[in-house]
Amino acid sequence: MNSYYLGITGPWWLTVLLILIAVTFSIFSYRTTVPPISSARKIVLIALRSVGLSLLLFILFEPILTIIRGTQEPPKLAVLLDNSLSVSQSDALGDRKIIFRKAIENSNFLSFDKDKLKTTLFSSDIYSPEEFTFKEINFNGQMTDIAKALKWVSSIAEKENIQAVLLITDGAFNTGNNPIYDAEFFGKPVFTIGIGDSSEPRDVSLQSIITNENIYINNPVPVNINVKVSGYNEGVLTLKLLDNGVQIAEQKFSVNPDRKSFTAVFEYSPKQEGIRKLTASISSLKNEITTKNNSANEFVNVLKNKRKIAIFAGSINPDFSFVKNSFLSEKGVEIVSFIQKKGSEFYDRQPSEADLKDAEMLVLIGFPITETPPNVMQIIKKELERGKPLLFVASQYLDYNKLKAIEDYLPFTTISSKPQEFLAVPDVKPEYASNPLLRVTGKDSDIDLWNQLPPVFRTETFVKVKPESEIVSGLKVNNAPLKEPLILTRSFGNKKTIAFLCYGLFRWKLLGYASEVSKGRTETPDLFDIIMANSRKWLSTPQDNKQVIIRTTKKLYTNNETVEFIGQIYDAAYTPIENANVQVKVAGGNQERDLTLTSIGNGRYTGKLEGLPESDYFFTGNAEINSRRIGSDKGRFNVGQIALEFQDLRMNSSLLRTISERTGGKFYLTNDATSFLNDLEKLRNFAPKSVTIRNESALWNYPLLLIISILCFAIEWFLRKRAGML
C-alpha cells in the first residue's frame, strides 16, 4: 500500500490565495487587447500566463512530495562455510571434502531462492560470492576464525533481514575470540553441521617453539619444543633441531598410553650473528592423518655481544632493586647504578659522561626528582642523542618539569601531573597482543595473564601519546577502563624507548608470581621477569643508526598470504624523507621479485607482494633520492604452511553443540542434515518482515517545473508577437 503526501514550507491557504491572484491578474491583463483577438486565442494566452505564474509561485514555497510504501521483506538464511585447510583432510570417517559436499547437499539450502540466501566462505577472512557454486570452495584458508564470521553476519543481519544461520565447519577455530559469545550476541538461531571425526586422530604434531627473539653469540639459550601425540600407544619419535637447515641437536622419545605430550629442551649456542632460522622436525608414525604439522620454524636475531646498563633512580626503592636483579639474572650483564640522595648528591659517585660512555642502555626509575642537577639531565640527553635505548619507570615524586629535558626521546608528552596516587591494573586489548613486550607463550591467551596482574600505583598524570608510539597496555580503575596508557613503546629512527607510566612494579612479582608459587602453583609464569626480559631484548636490538629501515610485518607467512613490507627513510639528520625512491628485491623459491614501496607520509613507506610459493626468502631494499643513494637494508622471511590448521584435527562437536543450544538452533552430523529445512521452517521468527520505505522528493529542486514555466511564458510571447500585440 502506497501513501502520497505533498508538503510546502508555508501555509496552503497563502499558496492558493497567491495562485488565485495570479490567475485573476492574467484574466485582467487580457480583458481588453490591442488589436482585438479572438476569444479562443485570449483563453490560450490567459492559460499560459496563469500556468507560468502559478508554477513560479509553487516553486517559491519549496514543495516536497513524500511517498510511503509498505513491503514485505522475506527472511534470509546466512550460510557460513568453513574454507580452511583442516576441512580438506581425511580422518577415520573418510575424506572431509567429500563429507563437506554431502553436508551441503543434505542440508539442501541451495534450494532456497536467491533473495532468501546469503552464502559466505570463511577462514581467517570473509568472502561472500554473488552466486555460490562448489567451485568457490578451495579449502586453502590458513586459519579458522569462526567468531569473525559470526560478527560479520551480525553486522549485516538488520539490513539483510537474516533470521537464522547455518554453520558448516569442523569447529576447530585457532584464531579470534571464542565463537560462543559472538553467537549469543547475534541473538538468532545458529544451526551447525559438524564435519569430521570427533575422536582423537592418529597424529604427531609440533605445537610450538619457544625461545628468545634476540640472543648473543656463544651465549647458550634454551629452546623449548612442545610435541603432542594422539591415537598412538607405542612408538619412538626422533626430534631434531636445525640451524639454517643444518642439524645441531637430536632427542628421542618413547610413546606410551600415559604420555601424550612432550616438552623437549635444547640448548642453542649460536656461532654467527644475523637472522637465523631454527627448525624443529619430528619423525612420523605409521598411518598419521597428516605430516604437515611435523615441523615448525622460528627466526632469532643473533647479536654480537651483551650490554652494559646504566640505571638512574630518584631514591632507593623496591622497583630499583627488582629491576636491577631481573637484569642481572642474565649471565654477563653489567649494571652501573646512580641513586640520588636527598639533595643533589648521589650514593657512591656522581654520574659523568665517562661513566655512560660504554653504557648501551639507560634506565630511569623515578628519575629525575626535584633536586636532580640540570647537568645530569644534560649528560643523559647527550647519550640519548647518540641513539641509546631508554627504559623509563615513573614514581610518585617524579619531577615531570625536569623530565621535559629529555621529552623528545620519550613516547609521550606531559599535559599535567599531580602526585596524588591511585591503584590501577593493566588493560591489555587484543590489538596489543602482538607486542613483543607481552610475549609469554605466543598465544592469544597471553592477554588474560597480563590482565590478571595485581594493581600497581599511578599518579594523576595526563599525557599525550606521540604518533610514532605504540600503546602496550591501557589501565583500569575499579574495573573501568580509562583513556590513558600504562605502558608505551617508541621506535623512531635509531631511537627506542619503553615507558612504564606507573610504579610499584615489584607487586607483579610479590603479589602475583610469588603468591601463586606459595599456593603450590609452580607452573605460574613470572610476568615481572618476563616483561623485564622482553623489554631488555627489545631495547637491546640495535638500530645501527640506519637511515633506511625496511622490514616485513612478520617473519613467518602462510601460503597465499600477502607479504607486507614497511619502510622508514631518513636523511643524515634523521629527518623523515617523503619523496624517496624505495626499491625492494626479493629472492627465493627459484625466483626474484621486484617491489616499489609507496610513501604514506612522515618518511614511512609500504608495499605488498602476493602469490609467493613456499620457500625461504631474502630481501634487499635500497633507497635513493634524485639518483643519490641514501642507504639499504636487508632481511629474510619464510612462506610455508604454518601448522595452526593441523594442530587440532578433531571435530569440536562440543563447541558446535553449545553454539546451537544457546542460540535456539540445532546440531547435526552430515547424515542428519536432511532434516535441516524442516527444522528451519518451524522457527516462528523465520518469517517475512514488514518494511516501510519513505522517499522524499524536493519538487522545487527539479528543473522541469522551471522549464515548463519558462516555456509557457515563451509560447505566450510568441503568440502575442504573431497577433501584433504590444
Short mmCIF file of N, CA and C in Angstrom, two decimals, residues 103-173:
data_model
loop_
_atom_site.label_atom_id
_atom_site.label_comp_id
_atom_site.label_asym_id
_atom_site.label_seq_id
_atom_site.Cartn_x
_atom_site.Cartn_y
_atom_site.Cartn_z
N ALA A 103 27.31 -32.69 3.17
CA ALA A 103 26.59 -31.87 4.15
C ALA A 103 25.82 -30.75 3.46
N ILE A 104 26.43 -30.14 2.45
CA ILE A 104 25.75 -29.09 1.69
C ILE A 104 24.54 -29.66 0.96
N GLU A 105 24.73 -30.82 0.34
CA GLU A 105 23.63 -31.43 -0.41
C GLU A 105 22.50 -31.88 0.52
N ASN A 106 22.85 -32.50 1.67
CA ASN A 106 21.82 -32.98 2.59
C ASN A 106 21.03 -31.85 3.22
N SER A 107 21.71 -30.75 3.52
CA SER A 107 21.00 -29.61 4.13
C SER A 107 20.06 -28.94 3.13
N ASN A 108 20.39 -29.07 1.84
CA ASN A 108 19.52 -28.59 0.75
C ASN A 108 19.25 -27.09 0.82
N PHE A 109 20.18 -26.31 1.38
CA PHE A 109 19.94 -24.87 1.46
C PHE A 109 20.01 -24.22 0.08
N LEU A 110 20.66 -24.89 -0.89
CA LEU A 110 20.75 -24.32 -2.23
C LEU A 110 19.41 -24.28 -2.94
N SER A 111 18.39 -24.98 -2.38
CA SER A 111 17.06 -24.91 -2.97
C SER A 111 16.35 -23.60 -2.66
N PHE A 112 16.92 -22.80 -1.76
CA PHE A 112 16.33 -21.51 -1.42
C PHE A 112 16.42 -20.56 -2.61
N ASP A 113 15.45 -19.65 -2.70
CA ASP A 113 15.54 -18.57 -3.67
C ASP A 113 16.74 -17.70 -3.34
N LYS A 114 17.31 -17.06 -4.37
CA LYS A 114 18.49 -16.23 -4.17
C LYS A 114 18.25 -15.10 -3.18
N ASP A 115 17.00 -14.57 -3.18
CA ASP A 115 16.72 -13.45 -2.29
C ASP A 115 16.52 -13.89 -0.84
N LYS A 116 16.58 -15.20 -0.58
CA LYS A 116 16.43 -15.72 0.77
C LYS A 116 17.71 -16.36 1.30
N LEU A 117 18.83 -16.17 0.57
CA LEU A 117 20.05 -16.90 0.92
C LEU A 117 21.26 -15.97 0.84
N LYS A 118 22.13 -16.07 1.84
CA LYS A 118 23.40 -15.33 1.86
C LYS A 118 24.50 -16.33 2.20
N THR A 119 25.24 -16.77 1.18
CA THR A 119 26.26 -17.80 1.37
C THR A 119 27.63 -17.14 1.45
N THR A 120 28.40 -17.53 2.47
CA THR A 120 29.70 -16.90 2.74
C THR A 120 30.72 -17.96 3.08
N LEU A 121 31.94 -17.80 2.55
CA LEU A 121 33.07 -18.66 2.89
C LEU A 121 33.93 -17.94 3.92
N PHE A 122 34.46 -18.67 4.87
CA PHE A 122 35.32 -18.04 5.88
C PHE A 122 36.50 -18.94 6.22
N SER A 123 37.57 -18.30 6.61
CA SER A 123 38.74 -18.96 7.22
C SER A 123 39.28 -17.92 8.20
N SER A 124 40.39 -17.27 7.85
CA SER A 124 40.80 -16.10 8.63
C SER A 124 40.15 -14.84 8.09
N ASP A 125 39.63 -14.90 6.87
CA ASP A 125 38.95 -13.78 6.22
C ASP A 125 37.54 -14.21 5.80
N ILE A 126 36.79 -13.24 5.32
CA ILE A 126 35.41 -13.47 4.89
C ILE A 126 35.31 -13.23 3.39
N TYR A 127 34.65 -14.15 2.69
CA TYR A 127 34.42 -13.98 1.25
C TYR A 127 32.99 -14.38 0.94
N SER A 128 32.24 -13.42 0.37
CA SER A 128 30.83 -13.67 0.08
C SER A 128 30.60 -13.55 -1.43
N PRO A 129 30.57 -14.69 -2.16
CA PRO A 129 30.37 -14.63 -3.61
C PRO A 129 28.96 -14.19 -3.96
N GLU A 130 28.81 -13.54 -5.11
CA GLU A 130 27.48 -13.10 -5.54
C GLU A 130 26.57 -14.29 -5.79
N GLU A 131 27.13 -15.34 -6.38
CA GLU A 131 26.36 -16.56 -6.62
C GLU A 131 27.24 -17.76 -6.27
N PHE A 132 26.85 -18.51 -5.25
CA PHE A 132 27.69 -19.60 -4.76
C PHE A 132 27.61 -20.82 -5.67
N THR A 133 28.79 -21.40 -5.94
CA THR A 133 28.91 -22.71 -6.59
C THR A 133 29.99 -23.48 -5.85
N PHE A 134 30.03 -24.78 -6.06
CA PHE A 134 31.04 -25.60 -5.39
C PHE A 134 32.46 -25.22 -5.80
N LYS A 135 32.60 -24.59 -6.97
CA LYS A 135 33.93 -24.18 -7.42
C LYS A 135 34.53 -23.10 -6.53
N GLU A 136 33.68 -22.40 -5.78
CA GLU A 136 34.18 -21.32 -4.91
C GLU A 136 34.99 -21.87 -3.74
N ILE A 137 34.76 -23.13 -3.36
CA ILE A 137 35.43 -23.71 -2.19
C ILE A 137 36.77 -24.30 -2.61
N ASN A 138 37.86 -23.83 -1.99
CA ASN A 138 39.18 -24.38 -2.30
C ASN A 138 39.92 -24.92 -1.08
N PHE A 139 39.38 -24.72 0.12
CA PHE A 139 39.95 -25.24 1.36
C PHE A 139 41.43 -24.87 1.51
N ASN A 140 41.78 -23.62 1.26
CA ASN A 140 43.17 -23.20 1.41
C ASN A 140 43.37 -22.16 2.49
N GLY A 141 42.36 -21.91 3.31
CA GLY A 141 42.50 -20.95 4.41
C GLY A 141 43.49 -21.45 5.44
N GLN A 142 44.40 -20.57 5.87
CA GLN A 142 45.48 -20.98 6.77
C GLN A 142 45.09 -20.91 8.24
N MET A 143 43.98 -20.26 8.56
CA MET A 143 43.50 -20.18 9.93
C MET A 143 41.97 -20.18 9.91
N THR A 144 41.38 -20.50 11.07
CA THR A 144 39.92 -20.55 11.18
C THR A 144 39.45 -19.59 12.26
N ASP A 145 38.65 -18.61 11.87
CA ASP A 145 38.12 -17.62 12.80
C ASP A 145 36.59 -17.63 12.69
N ILE A 146 35.97 -18.51 13.48
CA ILE A 146 34.50 -18.63 13.45
C ILE A 146 33.85 -17.37 14.01
N ALA A 147 34.45 -16.80 15.05
CA ALA A 147 33.87 -15.61 15.68
C ALA A 147 33.79 -14.45 14.69
N LYS A 148 34.81 -14.30 13.86
CA LYS A 148 34.82 -13.22 12.86
C LYS A 148 33.67 -13.39 11.87
N ALA A 149 33.41 -14.63 11.47
CA ALA A 149 32.30 -14.89 10.54
C ALA A 149 30.96 -14.55 11.18
N LEU A 150 30.79 -14.92 12.45
CA LEU A 150 29.53 -14.62 13.15
C LEU A 150 29.36 -13.12 13.36
N LYS A 151 30.46 -12.42 13.65
CA LYS A 151 30.39 -10.96 13.80
C LYS A 151 29.96 -10.31 12.49
N TRP A 152 30.48 -10.82 11.39
CA TRP A 152 30.14 -10.26 10.08
C TRP A 152 28.65 -10.45 9.80
N VAL A 153 28.12 -11.62 10.09
CA VAL A 153 26.69 -11.87 9.89
C VAL A 153 25.88 -10.93 10.77
N SER A 154 26.32 -10.76 12.02
CA SER A 154 25.60 -9.89 12.94
C SER A 154 25.56 -8.45 12.43
N SER A 155 26.64 -8.02 11.77
CA SER A 155 26.72 -6.63 11.29
C SER A 155 25.77 -6.36 10.12
N ILE A 156 25.39 -7.40 9.37
CA ILE A 156 24.50 -7.19 8.22
C ILE A 156 23.10 -7.75 8.46
N ALA A 157 22.86 -8.32 9.64
CA ALA A 157 21.60 -9.02 9.89
C ALA A 157 20.39 -8.11 9.75
N GLU A 158 20.46 -6.90 10.29
CA GLU A 158 19.31 -5.99 10.26
C GLU A 158 19.02 -5.54 8.83
N LYS A 159 20.06 -5.19 8.11
CA LYS A 159 19.89 -4.71 6.74
C LYS A 159 19.38 -5.81 5.81
N GLU A 160 19.91 -7.03 5.99
CA GLU A 160 19.58 -8.14 5.09
C GLU A 160 18.41 -8.98 5.58
N ASN A 161 17.89 -8.68 6.78
CA ASN A 161 16.81 -9.47 7.40
C ASN A 161 17.21 -10.94 7.56
N ILE A 162 18.42 -11.15 8.08
CA ILE A 162 18.89 -12.51 8.34
C ILE A 162 18.28 -12.99 9.65
N GLN A 163 17.56 -14.09 9.59
CA GLN A 163 16.84 -14.61 10.75
C GLN A 163 17.41 -15.93 11.27
N ALA A 164 18.37 -16.51 10.57
CA ALA A 164 18.98 -17.77 11.02
C ALA A 164 20.31 -17.96 10.31
N VAL A 165 21.17 -18.78 10.92
CA VAL A 165 22.49 -19.07 10.36
C VAL A 165 22.68 -20.57 10.29
N LEU A 166 23.26 -21.04 9.19
CA LEU A 166 23.70 -22.43 9.07
C LEU A 166 25.22 -22.42 8.99
N LEU A 167 25.87 -23.02 9.97
CA LEU A 167 27.33 -23.04 10.06
C LEU A 167 27.82 -24.46 9.78
N ILE A 168 28.59 -24.63 8.70
CA ILE A 168 29.14 -25.93 8.33
C ILE A 168 30.65 -25.87 8.53
N THR A 169 31.17 -26.60 9.52
CA THR A 169 32.57 -26.49 9.91
C THR A 169 32.97 -27.68 10.76
N ASP A 170 34.29 -27.82 10.96
CA ASP A 170 34.77 -28.83 11.92
C ASP A 170 34.86 -28.26 13.33
N GLY A 171 34.65 -26.94 13.46
CA GLY A 171 34.64 -26.32 14.78
C GLY A 171 36.01 -26.07 15.36
N ALA A 172 37.08 -26.38 14.62
CA ALA A 172 38.45 -26.24 15.16
C ALA A 172 38.96 -24.82 14.89
N PHE A 173 38.46 -23.85 15.64
CA PHE A 173 38.94 -22.47 15.46
C PHE A 173 40.29 -22.31 16.14
#
